[in-house]
Structure formats: C-alpha cells, structure tokens
PDB file of C-alpha atoms in Angstrom:
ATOM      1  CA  UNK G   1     131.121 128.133  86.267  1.00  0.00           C
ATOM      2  CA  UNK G   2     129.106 130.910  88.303  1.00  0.00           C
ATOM      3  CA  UNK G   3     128.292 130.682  91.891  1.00  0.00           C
ATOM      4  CA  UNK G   4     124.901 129.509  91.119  1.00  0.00           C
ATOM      5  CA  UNK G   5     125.918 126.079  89.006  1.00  0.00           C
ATOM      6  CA  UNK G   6     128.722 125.635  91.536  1.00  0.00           C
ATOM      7  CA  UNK G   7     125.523 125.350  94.082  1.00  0.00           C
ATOM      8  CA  UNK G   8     123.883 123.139  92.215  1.00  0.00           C
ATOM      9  CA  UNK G   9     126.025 120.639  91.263  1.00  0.00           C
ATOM     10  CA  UNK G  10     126.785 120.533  95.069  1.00  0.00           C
ATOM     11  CA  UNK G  11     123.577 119.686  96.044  1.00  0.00           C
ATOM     12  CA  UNK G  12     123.603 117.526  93.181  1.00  0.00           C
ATOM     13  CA  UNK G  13     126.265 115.275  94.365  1.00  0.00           C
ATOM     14  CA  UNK G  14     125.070 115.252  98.225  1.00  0.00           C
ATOM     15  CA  UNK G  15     121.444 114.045  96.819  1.00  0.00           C
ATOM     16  CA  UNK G  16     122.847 111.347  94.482  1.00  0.00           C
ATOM     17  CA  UNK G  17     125.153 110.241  96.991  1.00  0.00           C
ATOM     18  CA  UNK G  18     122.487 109.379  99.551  1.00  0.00           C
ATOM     19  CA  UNK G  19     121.267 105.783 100.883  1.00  0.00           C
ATOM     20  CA  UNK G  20     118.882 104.356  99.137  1.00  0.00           C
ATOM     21  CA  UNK G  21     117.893 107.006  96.935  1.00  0.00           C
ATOM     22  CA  UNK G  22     118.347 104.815  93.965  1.00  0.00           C
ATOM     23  CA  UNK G  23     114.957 102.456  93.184  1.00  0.00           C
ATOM     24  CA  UNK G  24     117.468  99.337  92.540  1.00  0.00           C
ATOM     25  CA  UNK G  25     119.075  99.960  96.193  1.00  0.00           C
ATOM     26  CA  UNK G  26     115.525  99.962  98.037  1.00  0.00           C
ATOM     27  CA  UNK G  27     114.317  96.639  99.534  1.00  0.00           C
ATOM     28  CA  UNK G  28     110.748  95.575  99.497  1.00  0.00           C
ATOM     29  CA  UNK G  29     108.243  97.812 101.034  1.00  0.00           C
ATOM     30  CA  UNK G  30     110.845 100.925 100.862  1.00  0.00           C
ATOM     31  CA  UNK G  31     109.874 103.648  98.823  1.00  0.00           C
ATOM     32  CA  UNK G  32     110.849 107.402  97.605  1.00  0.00           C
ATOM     33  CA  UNK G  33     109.545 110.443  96.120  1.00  0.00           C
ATOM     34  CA  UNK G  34     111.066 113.140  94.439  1.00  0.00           C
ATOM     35  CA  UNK G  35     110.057 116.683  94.549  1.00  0.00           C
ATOM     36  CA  UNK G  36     110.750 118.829  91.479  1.00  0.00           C
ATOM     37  CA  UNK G  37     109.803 122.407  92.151  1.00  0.00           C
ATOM     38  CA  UNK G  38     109.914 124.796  88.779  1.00  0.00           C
ATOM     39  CA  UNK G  39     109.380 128.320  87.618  1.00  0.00           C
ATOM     40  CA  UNK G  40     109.442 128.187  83.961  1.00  0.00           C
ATOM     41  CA  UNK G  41     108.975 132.242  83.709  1.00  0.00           C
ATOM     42  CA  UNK G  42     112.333 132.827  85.573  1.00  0.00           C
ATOM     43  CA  UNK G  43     113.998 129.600  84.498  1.00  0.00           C
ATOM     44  CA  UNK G  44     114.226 128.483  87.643  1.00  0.00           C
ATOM     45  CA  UNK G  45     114.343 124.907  89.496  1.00  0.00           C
ATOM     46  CA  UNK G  46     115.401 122.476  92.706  1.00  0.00           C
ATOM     47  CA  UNK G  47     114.735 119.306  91.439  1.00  0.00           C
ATOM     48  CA  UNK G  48     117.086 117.690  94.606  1.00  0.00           C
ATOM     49  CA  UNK G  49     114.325 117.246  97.493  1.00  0.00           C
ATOM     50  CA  UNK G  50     113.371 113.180  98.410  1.00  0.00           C
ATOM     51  CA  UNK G  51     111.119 111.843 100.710  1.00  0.00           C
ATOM     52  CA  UNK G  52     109.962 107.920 101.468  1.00  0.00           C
ATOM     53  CA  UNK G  53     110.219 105.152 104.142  1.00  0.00           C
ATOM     54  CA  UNK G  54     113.329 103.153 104.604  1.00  0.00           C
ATOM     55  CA  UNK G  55     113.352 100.082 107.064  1.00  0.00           C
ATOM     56  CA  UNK G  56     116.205 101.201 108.997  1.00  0.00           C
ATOM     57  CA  UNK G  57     115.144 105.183 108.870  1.00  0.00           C
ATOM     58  CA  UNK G  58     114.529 106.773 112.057  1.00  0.00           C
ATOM     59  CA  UNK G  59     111.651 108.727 113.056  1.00  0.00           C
ATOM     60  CA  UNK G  60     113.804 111.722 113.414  1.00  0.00           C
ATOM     61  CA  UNK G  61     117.156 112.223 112.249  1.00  0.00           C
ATOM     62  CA  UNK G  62     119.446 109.568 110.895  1.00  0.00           C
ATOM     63  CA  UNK G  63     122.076 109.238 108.290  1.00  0.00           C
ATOM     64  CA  UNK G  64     119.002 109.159 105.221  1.00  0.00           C
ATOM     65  CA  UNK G  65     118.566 113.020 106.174  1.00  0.00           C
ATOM     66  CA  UNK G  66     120.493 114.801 104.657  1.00  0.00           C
ATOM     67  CA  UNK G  67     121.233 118.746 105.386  1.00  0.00           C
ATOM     68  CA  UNK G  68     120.465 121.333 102.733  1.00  0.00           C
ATOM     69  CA  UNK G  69     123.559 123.389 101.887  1.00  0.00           C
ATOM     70  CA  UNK G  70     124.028 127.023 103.679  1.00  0.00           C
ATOM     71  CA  UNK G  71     121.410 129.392 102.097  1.00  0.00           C
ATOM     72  CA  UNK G  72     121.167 132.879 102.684  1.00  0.00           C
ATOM     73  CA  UNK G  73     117.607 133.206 101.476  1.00  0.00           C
ATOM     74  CA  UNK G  74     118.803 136.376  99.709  1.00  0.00           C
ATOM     75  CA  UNK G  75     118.940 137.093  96.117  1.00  0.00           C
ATOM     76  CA  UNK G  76     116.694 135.444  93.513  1.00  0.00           C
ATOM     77  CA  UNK G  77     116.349 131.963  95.036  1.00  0.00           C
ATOM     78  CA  UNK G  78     113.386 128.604  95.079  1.00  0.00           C
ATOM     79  CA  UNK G  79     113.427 125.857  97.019  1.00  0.00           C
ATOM     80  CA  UNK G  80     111.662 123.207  98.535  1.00  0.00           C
ATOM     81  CA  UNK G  81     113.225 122.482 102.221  1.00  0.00           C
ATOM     82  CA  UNK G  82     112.227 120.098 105.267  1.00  0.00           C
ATOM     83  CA  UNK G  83     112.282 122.202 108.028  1.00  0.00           C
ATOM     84  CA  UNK G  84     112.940 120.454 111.356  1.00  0.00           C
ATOM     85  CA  UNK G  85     114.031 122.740 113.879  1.00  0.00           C
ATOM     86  CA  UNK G  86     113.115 120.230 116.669  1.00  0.00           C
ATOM     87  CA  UNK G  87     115.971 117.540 114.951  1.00  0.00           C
ATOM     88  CA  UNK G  88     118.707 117.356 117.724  1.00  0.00           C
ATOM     89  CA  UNK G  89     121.287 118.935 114.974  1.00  0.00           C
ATOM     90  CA  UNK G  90     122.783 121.681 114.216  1.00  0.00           C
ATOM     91  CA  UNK G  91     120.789 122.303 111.001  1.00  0.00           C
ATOM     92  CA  UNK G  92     117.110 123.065 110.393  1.00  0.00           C
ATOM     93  CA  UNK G  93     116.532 122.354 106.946  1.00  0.00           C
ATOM     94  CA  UNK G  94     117.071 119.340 104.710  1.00  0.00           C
ATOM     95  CA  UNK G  95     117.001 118.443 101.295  1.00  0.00           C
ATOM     96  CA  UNK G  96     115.965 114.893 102.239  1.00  0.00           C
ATOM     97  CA  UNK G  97     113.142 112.797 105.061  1.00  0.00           C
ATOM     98  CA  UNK G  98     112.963 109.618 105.762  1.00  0.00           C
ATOM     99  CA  UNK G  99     110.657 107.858 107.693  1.00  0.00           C
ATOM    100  CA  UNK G 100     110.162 103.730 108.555  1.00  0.00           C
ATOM    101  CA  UNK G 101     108.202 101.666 106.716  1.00  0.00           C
ATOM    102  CA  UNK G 102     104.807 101.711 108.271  1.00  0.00           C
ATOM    103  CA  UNK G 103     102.591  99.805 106.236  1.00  0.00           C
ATOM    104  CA  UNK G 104      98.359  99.798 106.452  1.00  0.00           C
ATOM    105  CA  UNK G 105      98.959 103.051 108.037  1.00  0.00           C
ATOM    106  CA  UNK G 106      98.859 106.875 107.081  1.00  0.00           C
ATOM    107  CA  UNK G 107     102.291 108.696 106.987  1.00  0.00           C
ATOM    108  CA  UNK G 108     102.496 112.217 106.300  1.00  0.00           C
ATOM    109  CA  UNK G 109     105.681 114.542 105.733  1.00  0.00           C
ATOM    110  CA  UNK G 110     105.709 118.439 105.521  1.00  0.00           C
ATOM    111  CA  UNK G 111     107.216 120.530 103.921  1.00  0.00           C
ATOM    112  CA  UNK G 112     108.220 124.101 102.966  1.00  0.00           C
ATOM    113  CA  UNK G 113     108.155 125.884  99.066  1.00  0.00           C
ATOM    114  CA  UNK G 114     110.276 129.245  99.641  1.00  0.00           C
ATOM    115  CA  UNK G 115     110.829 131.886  96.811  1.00  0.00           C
ATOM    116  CA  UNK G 116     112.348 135.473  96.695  1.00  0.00           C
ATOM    117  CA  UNK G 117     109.389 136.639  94.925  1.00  0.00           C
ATOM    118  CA  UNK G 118     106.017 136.839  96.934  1.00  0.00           C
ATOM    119  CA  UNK G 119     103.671 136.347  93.498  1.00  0.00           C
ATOM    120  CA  UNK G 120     105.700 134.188  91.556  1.00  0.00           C
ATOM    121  CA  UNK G 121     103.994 131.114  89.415  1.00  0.00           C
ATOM    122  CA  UNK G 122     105.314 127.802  90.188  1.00  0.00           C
ATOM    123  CA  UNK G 123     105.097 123.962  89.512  1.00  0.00           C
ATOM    124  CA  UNK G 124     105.195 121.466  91.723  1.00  0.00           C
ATOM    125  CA  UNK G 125     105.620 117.539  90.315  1.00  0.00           C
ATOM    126  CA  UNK G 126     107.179 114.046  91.500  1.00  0.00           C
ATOM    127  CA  UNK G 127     108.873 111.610  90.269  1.00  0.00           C
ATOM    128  CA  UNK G 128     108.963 107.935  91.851  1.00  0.00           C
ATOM    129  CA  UNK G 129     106.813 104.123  91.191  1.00  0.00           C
ATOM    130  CA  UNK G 130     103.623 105.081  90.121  1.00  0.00           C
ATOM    131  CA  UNK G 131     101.994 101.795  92.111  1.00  0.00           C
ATOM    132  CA  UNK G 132     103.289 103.596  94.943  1.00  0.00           C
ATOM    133  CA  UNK G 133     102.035 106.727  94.383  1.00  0.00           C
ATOM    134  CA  UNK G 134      98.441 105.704  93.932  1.00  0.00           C
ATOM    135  CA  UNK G 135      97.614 106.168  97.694  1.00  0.00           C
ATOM    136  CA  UNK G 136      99.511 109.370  97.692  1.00  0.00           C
ATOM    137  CA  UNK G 137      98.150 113.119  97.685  1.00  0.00           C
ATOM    138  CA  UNK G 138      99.653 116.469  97.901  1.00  0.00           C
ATOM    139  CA  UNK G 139      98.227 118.857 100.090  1.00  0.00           C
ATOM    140  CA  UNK G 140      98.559 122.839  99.968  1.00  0.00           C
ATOM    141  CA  UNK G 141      98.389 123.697 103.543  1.00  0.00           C
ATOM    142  CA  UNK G 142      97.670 127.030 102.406  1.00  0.00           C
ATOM    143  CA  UNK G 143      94.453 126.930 100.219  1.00  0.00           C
ATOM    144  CA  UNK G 144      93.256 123.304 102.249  1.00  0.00           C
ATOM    145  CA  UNK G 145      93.580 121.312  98.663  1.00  0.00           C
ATOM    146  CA  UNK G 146      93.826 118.331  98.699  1.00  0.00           C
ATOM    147  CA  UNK G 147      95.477 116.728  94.840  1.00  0.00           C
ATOM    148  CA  UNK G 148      96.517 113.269  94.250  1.00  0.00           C
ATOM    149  CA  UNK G 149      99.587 112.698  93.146  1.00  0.00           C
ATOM    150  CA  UNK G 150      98.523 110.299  90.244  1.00  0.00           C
ATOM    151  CA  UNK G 151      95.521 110.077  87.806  1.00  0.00           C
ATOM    152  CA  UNK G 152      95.156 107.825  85.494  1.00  0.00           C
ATOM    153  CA  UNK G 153      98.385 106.178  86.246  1.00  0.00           C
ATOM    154  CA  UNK G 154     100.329 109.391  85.544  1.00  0.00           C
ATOM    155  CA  UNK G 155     102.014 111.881  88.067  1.00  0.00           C
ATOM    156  CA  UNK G 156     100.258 115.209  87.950  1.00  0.00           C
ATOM    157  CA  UNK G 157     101.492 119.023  88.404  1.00  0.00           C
ATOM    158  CA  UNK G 158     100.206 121.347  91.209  1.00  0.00           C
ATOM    159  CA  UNK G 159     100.673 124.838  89.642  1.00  0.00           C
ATOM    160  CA  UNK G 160      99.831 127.711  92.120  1.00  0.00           C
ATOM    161  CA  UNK G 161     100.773 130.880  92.815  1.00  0.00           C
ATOM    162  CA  UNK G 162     103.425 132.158  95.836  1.00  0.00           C
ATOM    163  CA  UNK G 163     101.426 133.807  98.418  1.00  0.00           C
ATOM    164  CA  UNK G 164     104.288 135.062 100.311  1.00  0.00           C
ATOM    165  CA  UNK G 165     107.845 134.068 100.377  1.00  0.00           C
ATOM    166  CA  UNK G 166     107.046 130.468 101.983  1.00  0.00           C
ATOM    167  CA  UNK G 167     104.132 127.659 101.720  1.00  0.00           C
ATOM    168  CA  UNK G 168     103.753 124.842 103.713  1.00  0.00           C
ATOM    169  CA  UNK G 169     102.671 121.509 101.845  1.00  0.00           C
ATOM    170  CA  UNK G 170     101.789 118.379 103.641  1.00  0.00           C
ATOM    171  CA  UNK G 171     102.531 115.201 101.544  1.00  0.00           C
ATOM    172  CA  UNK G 172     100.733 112.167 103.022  1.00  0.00           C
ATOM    173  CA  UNK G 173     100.128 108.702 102.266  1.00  0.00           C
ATOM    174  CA  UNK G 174      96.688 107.498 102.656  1.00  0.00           C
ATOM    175  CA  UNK G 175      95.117 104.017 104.507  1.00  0.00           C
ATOM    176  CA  UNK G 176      93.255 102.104 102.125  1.00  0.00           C
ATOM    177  CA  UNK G 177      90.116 103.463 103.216  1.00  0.00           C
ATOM    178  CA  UNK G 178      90.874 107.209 102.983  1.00  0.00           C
ATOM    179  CA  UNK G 179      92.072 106.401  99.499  1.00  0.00           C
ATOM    180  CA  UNK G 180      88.555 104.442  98.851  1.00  0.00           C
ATOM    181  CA  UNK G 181      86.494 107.458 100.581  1.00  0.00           C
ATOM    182  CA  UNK G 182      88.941 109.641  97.963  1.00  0.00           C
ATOM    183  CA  UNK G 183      87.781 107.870  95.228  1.00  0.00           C
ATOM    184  CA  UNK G 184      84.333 107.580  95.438  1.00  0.00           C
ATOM    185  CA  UNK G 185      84.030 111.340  96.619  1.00  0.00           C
ATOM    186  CA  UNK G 186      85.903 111.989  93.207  1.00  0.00           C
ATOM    187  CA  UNK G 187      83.153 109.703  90.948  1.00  0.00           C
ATOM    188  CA  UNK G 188      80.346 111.828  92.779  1.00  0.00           C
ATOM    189  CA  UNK G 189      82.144 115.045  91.796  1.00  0.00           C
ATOM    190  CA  UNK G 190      82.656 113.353  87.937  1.00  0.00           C
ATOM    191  CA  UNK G 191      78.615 112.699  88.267  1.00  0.00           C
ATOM    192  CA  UNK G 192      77.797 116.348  89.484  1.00  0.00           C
ATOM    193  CA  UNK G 193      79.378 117.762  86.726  1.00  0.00           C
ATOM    194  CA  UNK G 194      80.232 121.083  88.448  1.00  0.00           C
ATOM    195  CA  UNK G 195      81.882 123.600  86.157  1.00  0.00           C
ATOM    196  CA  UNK G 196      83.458 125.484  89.157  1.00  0.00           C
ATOM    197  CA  UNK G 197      85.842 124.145  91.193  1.00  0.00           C
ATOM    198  CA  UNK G 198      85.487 125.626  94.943  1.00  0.00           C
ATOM    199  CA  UNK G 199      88.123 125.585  97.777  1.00  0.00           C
ATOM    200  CA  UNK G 200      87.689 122.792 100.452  1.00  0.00           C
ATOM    201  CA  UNK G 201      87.858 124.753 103.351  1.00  0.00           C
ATOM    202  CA  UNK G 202      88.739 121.971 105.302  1.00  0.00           C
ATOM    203  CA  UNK G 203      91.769 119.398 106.443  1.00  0.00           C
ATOM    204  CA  UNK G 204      90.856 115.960 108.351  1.00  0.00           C
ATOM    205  CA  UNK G 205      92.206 116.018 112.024  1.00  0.00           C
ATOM    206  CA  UNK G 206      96.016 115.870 112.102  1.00  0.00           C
ATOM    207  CA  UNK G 207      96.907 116.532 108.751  1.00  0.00           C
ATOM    208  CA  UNK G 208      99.546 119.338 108.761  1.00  0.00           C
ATOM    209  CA  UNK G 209      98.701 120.200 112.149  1.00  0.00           C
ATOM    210  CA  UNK G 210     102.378 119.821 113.244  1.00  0.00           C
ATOM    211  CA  UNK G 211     102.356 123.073 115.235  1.00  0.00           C
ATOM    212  CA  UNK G 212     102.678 124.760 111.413  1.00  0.00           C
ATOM    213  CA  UNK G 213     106.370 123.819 110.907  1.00  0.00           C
ATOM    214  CA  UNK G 214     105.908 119.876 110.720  1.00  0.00           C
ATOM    215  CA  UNK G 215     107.623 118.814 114.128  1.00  0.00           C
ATOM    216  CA  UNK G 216     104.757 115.930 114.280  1.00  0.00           C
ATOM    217  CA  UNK G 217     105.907 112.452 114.334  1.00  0.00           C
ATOM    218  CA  UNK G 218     102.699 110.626 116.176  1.00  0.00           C
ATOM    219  CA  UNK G 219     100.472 108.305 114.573  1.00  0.00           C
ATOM    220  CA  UNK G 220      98.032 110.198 112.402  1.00  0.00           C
ATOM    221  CA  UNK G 221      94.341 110.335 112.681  1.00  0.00           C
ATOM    222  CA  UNK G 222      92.333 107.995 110.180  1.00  0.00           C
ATOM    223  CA  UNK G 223      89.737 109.110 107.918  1.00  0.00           C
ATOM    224  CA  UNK G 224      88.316 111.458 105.601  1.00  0.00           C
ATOM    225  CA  UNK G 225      85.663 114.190 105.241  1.00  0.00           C
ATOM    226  CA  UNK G 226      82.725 112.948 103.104  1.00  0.00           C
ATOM    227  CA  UNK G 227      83.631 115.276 100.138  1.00  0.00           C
ATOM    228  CA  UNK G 228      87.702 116.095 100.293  1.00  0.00           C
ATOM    229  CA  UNK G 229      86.792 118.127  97.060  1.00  0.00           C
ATOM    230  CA  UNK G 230      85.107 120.398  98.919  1.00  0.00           C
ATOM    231  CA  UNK G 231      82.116 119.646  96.022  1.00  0.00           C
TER     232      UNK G 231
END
C-alpha cells in the first residue's frame, strides 16, 4: 500500500467515524451533505468532505468538526477543505462543518477547492436527501454562479475549470422565498429561450462575503436579485 492509499483510507476512517454522519443517526430537522470533488483526466478524487446542521453543533468548533489530516500541499494533490483559521484550534482546515439547526432561515458554509495544477478540469457533486437539497445551491465565488444543487429531483455536477491553485465556493441554503424568487427567475429564463448562457456578475449581500476565507457566522441577509441567472 503506497503513501497515497495509506492517506486515504485515513481520512476514510476519521470521516466514517464522525457523529452523525450516518442519515439513520440524524434526528429530525438534522441534515448533511457530502462533497465529492473529481478529476477524471488524472484519476483523481476526495470524496471525504461533509457539511449540515446538527442540533447540538456549535457555531464554531465542536466535536462534529473534524480536522483534515497534515497536508503539505506539495506534489500532485485535490481537495476540498474548510478553512477556519479564526476556530480557537490548533488546525485551520477541516474535512467536516457543522452548524445548528436553524430552520426558516438561510445558512451558508464556505469552502475551499485546492489543486496542484492551476488549469486542471474538475467535478464537483453531492450526495445527501434530495428533499433536503431542494432549497440548496452551490455557488462559485469565483465566476458569481449561482447552481442548484438539484433539478428535477436529481443532484447535479458543477464542472469548471481551476483558475489557480484554490477556489472559494459558498454552499448556502436558501429561505423559502429566495428559493421561490430562484424559481420563477429560472421559468423566465426557460421562456426567453436564450442560447447563451452569460455570467451573473453579481452575489446578494452577504453571500461569501466572509472576509474571503469564510470566518462569517452572523445571520445572513435575505433575498435575491431579480434574475440570479444573470439572464
């Protein structure tokens, strides 16, 4: 067994050995999502990355956080970390982020994609209740995209492109009526029929505005743009 599988399986147990992480372990109104970050060109991926609300999670760090392993960012590597240098700890990224369950309002959690190579091509999925994940979207920090995390009842892919060796990602559950605002922005964009696709240029007030490394923990602003497709 190389150094590399040795790693893995590591993080492997550490994830699967968390609180809660299993859906038959989480009371009602707890929740998680799993991150699954691949490069299918260099056979490359870190499937081991959960977020989600717990009841007795702290807004910071607790026991449900768990610490990545020691990585020397050298080498061929991917990951997908939570970096929280302002966690009173003597680590700065985790593989895991809690928060409490905070229902009827928005939650947000960010979070970083790093990669060796500055241009590589990479997929980003999840994997948790699909109910759940309706009011759910990714957002790419970088581009100001906003992508839901389900359509049609299944869980999509985000496939973009490293510009540089690390991307910040906001992944934030909506109020009911952001979600609604989401929706019928999305039906006007279905009736417009555009055949190009252009950038948003935009993200509503306090979404991954956590001084750029996502130290924010305050209640999040409500409310969406008219268009988040940028349409």
């Amino acid at each position: 067994m190389n150094l590399k599988q040795v790693f893995t399986v590591l993080i492997a147990l550490l994830v699967l050995g968390a609180p809660h992480l299993s859906a038959a372990n989480l009371k009602k109104g707890e929740w998680s999502v799993q991150l699954v970050l691949t490069s299918d060109a260099d056979d490359l991926e870190d499937p081991y990355n959960t977020l989600g609300q717990l009841r007795d999670a702290a807004p910071g760090f607790d026991e449900h956080d768990l610490p990545e392993l020691t990585q020397t960012w050298a080498g061929t590597y991917l990951s997908v970390i939570f970096y929280r240098p302002d966690w009173e700890t003597d680590r700065e990224t985790f593989n895991t982020d809690f928060h409490p369950v905070a229902r009827k309002q928005s939650d947000e959690w960010l979070f970083e994609v790093r990669s060796d190579d500055p241009y590589r091509d990479l997929s980003l999925t999840w994997v948790g209740k699909r109910t759940k994940m309706k009011r759910m979207v990714l957002v790419d920090l970088q581009e100001d995209v906003v992508f839901p995390a389900v359509v049609d009842g299944e869980p999509q892919v985000y496939q973009f492109r490293m510009n540089g060796t690390v991307r910040e990602f906001a992944w934030r559950v909506l109020t009911r009526k952001e979600y609604k605002e989401l929706v019928g922005a999305g039906r006007e964009k279905d009736k417009a029929k555009r055949k190009k696709a252009k950038k948003s240029h935009w993200l509503p007030k306090g979404w991954g505005q956590g001084e750029g490394r996502g130290h924010r923990r305050d209640r999040l602003s409500e409310g969406l743009p008219e268009d988040p497709f940028g349409d």
